[in-house]
C-alpha cells in the first residue's frame, strides 16, 4: 500500500465532486490508478483520452507510482 | 474600434525588441459567441498552473530553437471571460516576417495541443460543457464533453 495525492481539474473535478484527495492504494502504475478511480467515480473518459502528470510533469500513462507522488489525470485539454 | 489615435510612440506600447527585428506577428484568440452552432454567452478557463507554466516555457524555448526568430511571447487567460475578451495573445519577432508567421502558428497550435488548460462553455440556454480539443483521438458523445473545432482562437 502507498499514499498518493490526487488533484482534479475541469471535467474530472466535476465528475469526482472534489478538488483533491489523498488515498491509500495497492496499484503500482498511473493507469491502474486511473482504472481504480474510474470504477469508483464513473468518469466519462477512457484511458486513451487521458494524460498523466506525476509531481507536476507529464509522464507516460503506464508510469510507476511511488509513495507520496502527486498525481493529476489530465482530461482532453482545450486552451487557446 | 477600427482605428485608435495615440500621442505616444507606438513602439513604447509594445515590449523592447532586438534592433534586427523587421517583422512582428501577433495572434489574438478571442471569445466568440457561437461554437458548433450553439450560442455561447461566456467561457471559463481553468489551468493546472505548475504544469501549464512548465509546458508553456518549453514551447517558447522550442520555437526559439526551431525558427529563426528573435523573440517570442505568449499570454493565456484564466477565469471567466466574456464574448470578445482576449483568451490568448502570442507574439513572434523576427528579422523577416515569414519566420514570425510560422513561429506564431507553431506556438498557438502547440499550446492548444499540450498545455493543460481547459475551457467550459456557458450557453445562452443556461447549460455548460467542458470543451474537448482537436487532437483527441477518440470522440465520445457524452453530456460532459463535446469535440471542439476551434473555439477561442479563430
PDB file of C-alpha atoms in Angstrom:
ATOM      1  CA  UNK A   1       0.000   0.000   0.000  1.00  0.00           C
ATOM      2  CA  UNK A   2       1.164   3.533  -0.701  1.00  0.00           C
ATOM      3  CA  UNK A   3      -0.220   7.001  -0.218  1.00  0.00           C
ATOM      4  CA  UNK A   4      -0.964   9.052  -3.356  1.00  0.00           C
ATOM      5  CA  UNK A   5      -2.154  12.658  -3.546  1.00  0.00           C
ATOM      6  CA  UNK A   6      -4.513  13.411  -6.426  1.00  0.00           C
ATOM      7  CA  UNK A   7      -5.688  16.780  -7.735  1.00  0.00           C
ATOM      8  CA  UNK A   8      -8.669  17.088 -10.069  1.00  0.00           C
ATOM      9  CA  UNK A   9      -9.314  19.693 -12.743  1.00  0.00           C
ATOM     10  CA  UNK A  10     -12.130  20.576 -15.110  1.00  0.00           C
ATOM     11  CA  UNK A  11     -14.425  17.698 -16.142  1.00  0.00           C
ATOM     12  CA  UNK A  12     -12.774  15.295 -13.703  1.00  0.00           C
ATOM     13  CA  UNK A  13     -13.293  17.758 -10.859  1.00  0.00           C
ATOM     14  CA  UNK A  14     -16.982  17.913 -11.738  1.00  0.00           C
ATOM     15  CA  UNK A  15     -17.263  14.143 -12.113  1.00  0.00           C
ATOM     16  CA  UNK A  16     -15.445  13.490  -8.851  1.00  0.00           C
ATOM     17  CA  UNK A  17     -17.048  16.241  -6.788  1.00  0.00           C
ATOM     18  CA  UNK A  18     -13.813  17.326  -5.142  1.00  0.00           C
ATOM     19  CA  UNK A  19     -10.634  19.227  -5.978  1.00  0.00           C
ATOM     20  CA  UNK A  20      -8.183  16.827  -4.368  1.00  0.00           C
ATOM     21  CA  UNK A  21      -7.886  13.755  -2.235  1.00  0.00           C
ATOM     22  CA  UNK A  22      -5.250  11.599  -0.600  1.00  0.00           C
ATOM     23  CA  UNK A  23      -5.758   7.871  -0.781  1.00  0.00           C
ATOM     24  CA  UNK A  24      -4.071   4.597   0.068  1.00  0.00           C
ATOM     25  CA  UNK A  25      -3.852   2.208  -2.844  1.00  0.00           C
ATOM     26  CA  UNK A  26      -2.304  -1.095  -3.821  1.00  0.00           C
ATOM     27  CA  UNK A  27      -1.977  -0.263  -7.523  1.00  0.00           C
ATOM     28  CA  UNK A  28       1.530   0.205  -8.922  1.00  0.00           C
ATOM     29  CA  UNK A  29       1.019   2.389 -12.004  1.00  0.00           C
ATOM     30  CA  UNK A  30      -0.799   5.548 -13.038  1.00  0.00           C
ATOM     31  CA  UNK A  31      -3.111   3.788 -15.477  1.00  0.00           C
ATOM     32  CA  UNK A  32      -4.040   1.182 -12.859  1.00  0.00           C
ATOM     33  CA  UNK A  33      -4.918   4.048 -10.518  1.00  0.00           C
ATOM     34  CA  UNK A  34      -6.955   5.640 -13.321  1.00  0.00           C
ATOM     35  CA  UNK A  35      -8.982   2.455 -13.729  1.00  0.00           C
ATOM     36  CA  UNK A  36      -9.461   2.132  -9.970  1.00  0.00           C
ATOM     37  CA  UNK A  37     -10.809   5.688  -9.779  1.00  0.00           C
ATOM     38  CA  UNK A  38     -12.907   5.314 -12.939  1.00  0.00           C
ATOM     39  CA  UNK A  39     -14.665   2.381 -11.314  1.00  0.00           C
ATOM     40  CA  UNK A  40     -15.211   4.451  -8.186  1.00  0.00           C
ATOM     41  CA  UNK A  41     -16.393   7.705  -9.797  1.00  0.00           C
ATOM     42  CA  UNK A  42     -17.702   6.583 -13.231  1.00  0.00           C
ATOM     43  CA  UNK A  43     -15.542   9.091 -15.090  1.00  0.00           C
ATOM     44  CA  UNK A  44     -16.667   9.852 -18.652  1.00  0.00           C
ATOM     45  CA  UNK A  45     -13.235   9.110 -20.164  1.00  0.00           C
ATOM     46  CA  UNK A  46     -11.264   6.147 -21.380  1.00  0.00           C
ATOM     47  CA  UNK A  47      -7.557   5.665 -20.743  1.00  0.00           C
ATOM     48  CA  UNK A  48      -6.852   6.818 -24.329  1.00  0.00           C
ATOM     49  CA  UNK A  49      -8.409  10.230 -23.553  1.00  0.00           C
ATOM     50  CA  UNK A  50      -6.282  10.893 -20.529  1.00  0.00           C
ATOM     51  CA  UNK A  51      -2.770  12.177 -19.965  1.00  0.00           C
ATOM     52  CA  UNK A  52      -0.976  11.844 -16.655  1.00  0.00           C
ATOM     53  CA  UNK A  53       1.167  14.243 -14.656  1.00  0.00           C
ATOM     54  CA  UNK A  54       3.209  12.987 -11.736  1.00  0.00           C
ATOM     55  CA  UNK A  55       4.762  15.620  -9.495  1.00  0.00           C
ATOM     56  CA  UNK A  56       3.817  18.359 -11.988  1.00  0.00           C
ATOM     57  CA  UNK A  57       5.401  16.803 -15.108  1.00  0.00           C
ATOM     58  CA  UNK A  58       3.844  14.782 -17.918  1.00  0.00           C
ATOM     59  CA  UNK A  59       4.650  11.083 -17.624  1.00  0.00           C
ATOM     60  CA  UNK A  60       3.630   8.021 -19.658  1.00  0.00           C
ATOM     61  CA  UNK A  61       0.252   6.738 -18.555  1.00  0.00           C
ATOM     62  CA  UNK A  62       1.818   3.430 -17.534  1.00  0.00           C
ATOM     63  CA  UNK A  63       4.417   5.147 -15.304  1.00  0.00           C
ATOM     64  CA  UNK A  64       5.131   3.516 -11.949  1.00  0.00           C
ATOM     65  CA  UNK A  65       3.906   5.277  -8.820  1.00  0.00           C
ATOM     66  CA  UNK A  66       5.823   5.681  -5.614  1.00  0.00           C
ATOM     67  CA  UNK A  67       4.944   6.669  -2.073  1.00  0.00           C
ATOM     68  CA  UNK A  68       3.828  10.288  -1.780  1.00  0.00           C
ATOM     69  CA  UNK A  69       3.509  11.022  -5.505  1.00  0.00           C
ATOM     70  CA  UNK A  70       1.230  13.874  -6.565  1.00  0.00           C
ATOM     71  CA  UNK A  71      -0.869  12.675  -9.493  1.00  0.00           C
ATOM     72  CA  UNK A  72      -3.093  14.624 -11.876  1.00  0.00           C
ATOM     73  CA  UNK A  73      -5.162  12.890 -14.521  1.00  0.00           C
ATOM     74  CA  UNK A  74      -5.471  15.354 -17.377  1.00  0.00           C
ATOM     75  CA  UNK A  75      -8.674  15.233 -19.407  1.00  0.00           C
ATOM     76  CA  UNK A  76      -8.509  16.480 -23.015  1.00  0.00           C
ATOM     77  CA  UNK A  77      -7.017  19.978 -22.940  1.00  0.00           C
ATOM     78  CA  UNK A  78      -8.695  22.911 -24.695  1.00  0.00           C
ATOM     79  CA  UNK A  79      -6.575  26.027 -24.330  1.00  0.00           C
ATOM     80  CA  UNK A  80      -6.486  28.799 -26.884  1.00  0.00           C
TER      81      UNK A  80
ATOM     82  CA  UNK B   1     -12.920  50.144 -32.634  1.00  0.00           C
ATOM     83  CA  UNK B   2     -11.218  50.011 -36.039  1.00  0.00           C
ATOM     84  CA  UNK B   3      -8.955  52.984 -35.541  1.00  0.00           C
ATOM     85  CA  UNK B   4      -7.236  54.373 -32.492  1.00  0.00           C
ATOM     86  CA  UNK B   5      -5.223  57.577 -32.033  1.00  0.00           C
ATOM     87  CA  UNK B   6      -2.355  57.786 -29.589  1.00  0.00           C
ATOM     88  CA  UNK B   7       0.036  60.614 -28.783  1.00  0.00           C
ATOM     89  CA  UNK B   8       2.621  58.089 -27.611  1.00  0.00           C
ATOM     90  CA  UNK B   9       5.153  56.449 -29.889  1.00  0.00           C
ATOM     91  CA  UNK B  10       3.617  53.091 -30.797  1.00  0.00           C
ATOM     92  CA  UNK B  11       6.976  51.453 -30.118  1.00  0.00           C
ATOM     93  CA  UNK B  12       6.612  52.334 -26.426  1.00  0.00           C
ATOM     94  CA  UNK B  13       3.341  50.410 -26.243  1.00  0.00           C
ATOM     95  CA  UNK B  14       4.987  47.121 -27.075  1.00  0.00           C
ATOM     96  CA  UNK B  15       7.910  45.396 -25.456  1.00  0.00           C
ATOM     97  CA  UNK B  16      11.504  46.298 -26.284  1.00  0.00           C
ATOM     98  CA  UNK B  17      12.769  44.419 -29.321  1.00  0.00           C
ATOM     99  CA  UNK B  18      16.085  43.458 -30.819  1.00  0.00           C
ATOM    100  CA  UNK B  19      17.253  46.080 -33.360  1.00  0.00           C
ATOM    101  CA  UNK B  20      17.404  43.386 -36.066  1.00  0.00           C
ATOM    102  CA  UNK B  21      13.619  42.952 -35.770  1.00  0.00           C
ATOM    103  CA  UNK B  22      11.913  43.579 -39.079  1.00  0.00           C
ATOM    104  CA  UNK B  23       8.660  41.683 -38.670  1.00  0.00           C
ATOM    105  CA  UNK B  24       6.376  41.014 -35.739  1.00  0.00           C
ATOM    106  CA  UNK B  25       3.398  38.678 -35.941  1.00  0.00           C
ATOM    107  CA  UNK B  26       0.830  38.721 -33.180  1.00  0.00           C
ATOM    108  CA  UNK B  27      -2.110  36.393 -32.713  1.00  0.00           C
ATOM    109  CA  UNK B  28      -5.127  37.039 -30.533  1.00  0.00           C
ATOM    110  CA  UNK B  29      -7.612  34.336 -29.649  1.00  0.00           C
ATOM    111  CA  UNK B  30     -10.938  35.953 -28.788  1.00  0.00           C
ATOM    112  CA  UNK B  31     -14.038  34.567 -27.149  1.00  0.00           C
ATOM    113  CA  UNK B  32     -16.737  34.307 -29.795  1.00  0.00           C
ATOM    114  CA  UNK B  33     -20.448  33.885 -29.342  1.00  0.00           C
ATOM    115  CA  UNK B  34     -21.006  30.707 -31.322  1.00  0.00           C
ATOM    116  CA  UNK B  35     -19.423  27.240 -31.417  1.00  0.00           C
ATOM    117  CA  UNK B  36     -20.753  24.136 -33.150  1.00  0.00           C
ATOM    118  CA  UNK B  37     -23.986  26.031 -33.875  1.00  0.00           C
ATOM    119  CA  UNK B  38     -24.580  26.716 -30.176  1.00  0.00           C
ATOM    120  CA  UNK B  39     -24.923  30.255 -28.859  1.00  0.00           C
ATOM    121  CA  UNK B  40     -22.176  30.875 -26.323  1.00  0.00           C
ATOM    122  CA  UNK B  41     -22.617  33.515 -23.630  1.00  0.00           C
ATOM    123  CA  UNK B  42     -19.203  33.241 -21.927  1.00  0.00           C
ATOM    124  CA  UNK B  43     -16.212  30.978 -21.352  1.00  0.00           C
ATOM    125  CA  UNK B  44     -14.459  29.816 -18.228  1.00  0.00           C
ATOM    126  CA  UNK B  45     -10.763  28.871 -18.440  1.00  0.00           C
ATOM    127  CA  UNK B  46      -9.090  26.695 -15.828  1.00  0.00           C
ATOM    128  CA  UNK B  47      -5.371  25.872 -15.790  1.00  0.00           C
ATOM    129  CA  UNK B  48      -3.126  23.450 -13.962  1.00  0.00           C
ATOM    130  CA  UNK B  49      -0.632  26.217 -13.252  1.00  0.00           C
ATOM    131  CA  UNK B  50       2.524  24.307 -12.317  1.00  0.00           C
ATOM    132  CA  UNK B  51       2.460  22.143 -15.424  1.00  0.00           C
ATOM    133  CA  UNK B  52       0.974  24.805 -17.724  1.00  0.00           C
ATOM    134  CA  UNK B  53       3.839  27.201 -16.998  1.00  0.00           C
ATOM    135  CA  UNK B  54       6.417  24.456 -17.467  1.00  0.00           C
ATOM    136  CA  UNK B  55       4.921  23.409 -20.809  1.00  0.00           C
ATOM    137  CA  UNK B  56       4.381  26.991 -21.946  1.00  0.00           C
ATOM    138  CA  UNK B  57       8.020  27.909 -21.313  1.00  0.00           C
ATOM    139  CA  UNK B  58       9.127  24.742 -23.120  1.00  0.00           C
ATOM    140  CA  UNK B  59       7.002  25.653 -26.166  1.00  0.00           C
ATOM    141  CA  UNK B  60       8.511  29.140 -26.357  1.00  0.00           C
ATOM    142  CA  UNK B  61      12.024  27.699 -25.940  1.00  0.00           C
ATOM    143  CA  UNK B  62      11.344  25.199 -28.731  1.00  0.00           C
ATOM    144  CA  UNK B  63      10.027  27.963 -31.025  1.00  0.00           C
ATOM    145  CA  UNK B  64      13.195  29.985 -30.425  1.00  0.00           C
ATOM    146  CA  UNK B  65      15.297  26.957 -31.421  1.00  0.00           C
ATOM    147  CA  UNK B  66      13.171  25.785 -34.322  1.00  0.00           C
ATOM    148  CA  UNK B  67      12.516  29.095 -36.073  1.00  0.00           C
ATOM    149  CA  UNK B  68      14.820  31.960 -36.942  1.00  0.00           C
ATOM    150  CA  UNK B  69      13.097  34.385 -34.593  1.00  0.00           C
ATOM    151  CA  UNK B  70      14.494  36.894 -32.143  1.00  0.00           C
ATOM    152  CA  UNK B  71      11.768  36.817 -29.533  1.00  0.00           C
ATOM    153  CA  UNK B  72       8.508  35.066 -28.736  1.00  0.00           C
ATOM    154  CA  UNK B  73       5.905  35.641 -26.085  1.00  0.00           C
ATOM    155  CA  UNK B  74       2.537  34.189 -25.118  1.00  0.00           C
ATOM    156  CA  UNK B  75      -0.125  35.019 -22.537  1.00  0.00           C
ATOM    157  CA  UNK B  76      -3.151  32.887 -21.745  1.00  0.00           C
ATOM    158  CA  UNK B  77      -6.124  33.914 -19.672  1.00  0.00           C
ATOM    159  CA  UNK B  78      -7.747  32.002 -16.855  1.00  0.00           C
ATOM    160  CA  UNK B  79     -11.070  32.720 -15.207  1.00  0.00           C
ATOM    161  CA  UNK B  80     -14.406  33.792 -16.584  1.00  0.00           C
ATOM    162  CA  UNK B  81     -14.277  35.620 -19.931  1.00  0.00           C
ATOM    163  CA  UNK B  82     -17.000  37.439 -21.792  1.00  0.00           C
ATOM    164  CA  UNK B  83     -17.644  37.500 -25.545  1.00  0.00           C
ATOM    165  CA  UNK B  84     -14.889  39.474 -27.281  1.00  0.00           C
ATOM    166  CA  UNK B  85     -12.340  39.111 -24.488  1.00  0.00           C
ATOM    167  CA  UNK B  86      -8.796  38.092 -25.409  1.00  0.00           C
ATOM    168  CA  UNK B  87      -8.229  34.490 -24.322  1.00  0.00           C
ATOM    169  CA  UNK B  88      -4.704  34.096 -25.646  1.00  0.00           C
ATOM    170  CA  UNK B  89      -2.131  36.528 -27.030  1.00  0.00           C
ATOM    171  CA  UNK B  90       1.029  35.483 -28.860  1.00  0.00           C
ATOM    172  CA  UNK B  91       3.875  37.445 -30.422  1.00  0.00           C
ATOM    173  CA  UNK B  92       6.848  36.389 -32.509  1.00  0.00           C
ATOM    174  CA  UNK B  93       9.504  38.842 -33.697  1.00  0.00           C
ATOM    175  CA  UNK B  94      11.969  38.039 -36.478  1.00  0.00           C
ATOM    176  CA  UNK B  95      14.293  39.645 -38.974  1.00  0.00           C
ATOM    177  CA  UNK B  96      11.842  38.697 -41.731  1.00  0.00           C
ATOM    178  CA  UNK B  97       8.107  38.122 -41.498  1.00  0.00           C
ATOM    179  CA  UNK B  98       7.894  34.528 -42.758  1.00  0.00           C
ATOM    180  CA  UNK B  99       9.628  33.012 -39.754  1.00  0.00           C
ATOM    181  CA  UNK B 100       7.476  35.132 -37.430  1.00  0.00           C
ATOM    182  CA  UNK B 101       4.286  33.831 -39.084  1.00  0.00           C
ATOM    183  CA  UNK B 102       5.452  30.231 -38.835  1.00  0.00           C
ATOM    184  CA  UNK B 103       6.617  30.547 -35.227  1.00  0.00           C
ATOM    185  CA  UNK B 104       3.364  32.166 -34.130  1.00  0.00           C
ATOM    186  CA  UNK B 105       1.313  29.396 -35.736  1.00  0.00           C
ATOM    187  CA  UNK B 106       3.529  26.755 -34.155  1.00  0.00           C
ATOM    188  CA  UNK B 107       3.112  28.346 -30.723  1.00  0.00           C
ATOM    189  CA  UNK B 108      -0.694  28.567 -30.815  1.00  0.00           C
ATOM    190  CA  UNK B 109      -1.066  25.054 -32.242  1.00  0.00           C
ATOM    191  CA  UNK B 110       1.233  23.591 -29.625  1.00  0.00           C
ATOM    192  CA  UNK B 111      -0.399  25.471 -26.763  1.00  0.00           C
ATOM    193  CA  UNK B 112      -3.762  24.058 -27.816  1.00  0.00           C
ATOM    194  CA  UNK B 113      -2.397  20.529 -28.020  1.00  0.00           C
ATOM    195  CA  UNK B 114      -0.200  20.364 -24.943  1.00  0.00           C
ATOM    196  CA  UNK B 115      -0.760  22.983 -22.280  1.00  0.00           C
ATOM    197  CA  UNK B 116      -3.108  21.802 -19.519  1.00  0.00           C
ATOM    198  CA  UNK B 117      -5.800  24.449 -19.838  1.00  0.00           C
ATOM    199  CA  UNK B 118      -9.478  23.652 -20.085  1.00  0.00           C
ATOM    200  CA  UNK B 119     -12.474  25.742 -21.043  1.00  0.00           C
ATOM    201  CA  UNK B 120     -16.078  25.433 -20.089  1.00  0.00           C
ATOM    202  CA  UNK B 121     -18.585  26.946 -22.484  1.00  0.00           C
ATOM    203  CA  UNK B 122     -21.610  28.660 -20.975  1.00  0.00           C
ATOM    204  CA  UNK B 123     -24.536  28.699 -23.397  1.00  0.00           C
ATOM    205  CA  UNK B 124     -27.423  31.095 -23.687  1.00  0.00           C
ATOM    206  CA  UNK B 125     -29.802  28.286 -22.761  1.00  0.00           C
ATOM    207  CA  UNK B 126     -28.077  28.063 -19.358  1.00  0.00           C
ATOM    208  CA  UNK B 127     -26.215  24.799 -19.984  1.00  0.00           C
ATOM    209  CA  UNK B 128     -22.451  24.377 -19.667  1.00  0.00           C
ATOM    210  CA  UNK B 129     -19.988  21.984 -21.300  1.00  0.00           C
ATOM    211  CA  UNK B 130     -16.258  21.276 -20.939  1.00  0.00           C
ATOM    212  CA  UNK B 131     -14.836  21.538 -24.446  1.00  0.00           C
ATOM    213  CA  UNK B 132     -12.630  18.856 -25.956  1.00  0.00           C
ATOM    214  CA  UNK B 133      -9.596  19.607 -28.068  1.00  0.00           C
ATOM    215  CA  UNK B 134      -8.960  18.965 -31.763  1.00  0.00           C
ATOM    216  CA  UNK B 135      -6.195  16.451 -31.221  1.00  0.00           C
ATOM    217  CA  UNK B 136      -8.218  13.961 -29.201  1.00  0.00           C
ATOM    218  CA  UNK B 137      -8.121  10.640 -30.986  1.00  0.00           C
ATOM    219  CA  UNK B 138     -11.395   9.385 -29.628  1.00  0.00           C
ATOM    220  CA  UNK B 139     -14.675  11.223 -29.665  1.00  0.00           C
ATOM    221  CA  UNK B 140     -17.151  10.165 -27.035  1.00  0.00           C
ATOM    222  CA  UNK B 141     -20.626  11.565 -27.124  1.00  0.00           C
ATOM    223  CA  UNK B 142     -21.298  12.469 -23.559  1.00  0.00           C
ATOM    224  CA  UNK B 143     -23.138  15.081 -21.590  1.00  0.00           C
ATOM    225  CA  UNK B 144     -19.960  16.485 -20.114  1.00  0.00           C
ATOM    226  CA  UNK B 145     -17.763  16.807 -23.172  1.00  0.00           C
ATOM    227  CA  UNK B 146     -18.011  17.958 -26.791  1.00  0.00           C
ATOM    228  CA  UNK B 147     -15.439  17.969 -29.546  1.00  0.00           C
ATOM    229  CA  UNK B 148     -14.084  21.403 -30.390  1.00  0.00           C
ATOM    230  CA  UNK B 149     -13.391  22.813 -33.818  1.00  0.00           C
ATOM    231  CA  UNK B 150     -11.540  25.986 -32.971  1.00  0.00           C
ATOM    232  CA  UNK B 151     -13.355  27.966 -30.375  1.00  0.00           C
ATOM    233  CA  UNK B 152     -11.431  30.764 -28.747  1.00  0.00           C
ATOM    234  CA  UNK B 153      -8.715  31.123 -31.336  1.00  0.00           C
ATOM    235  CA  UNK B 154     -10.413  31.961 -34.561  1.00  0.00           C
TER     236      UNK B 154
END
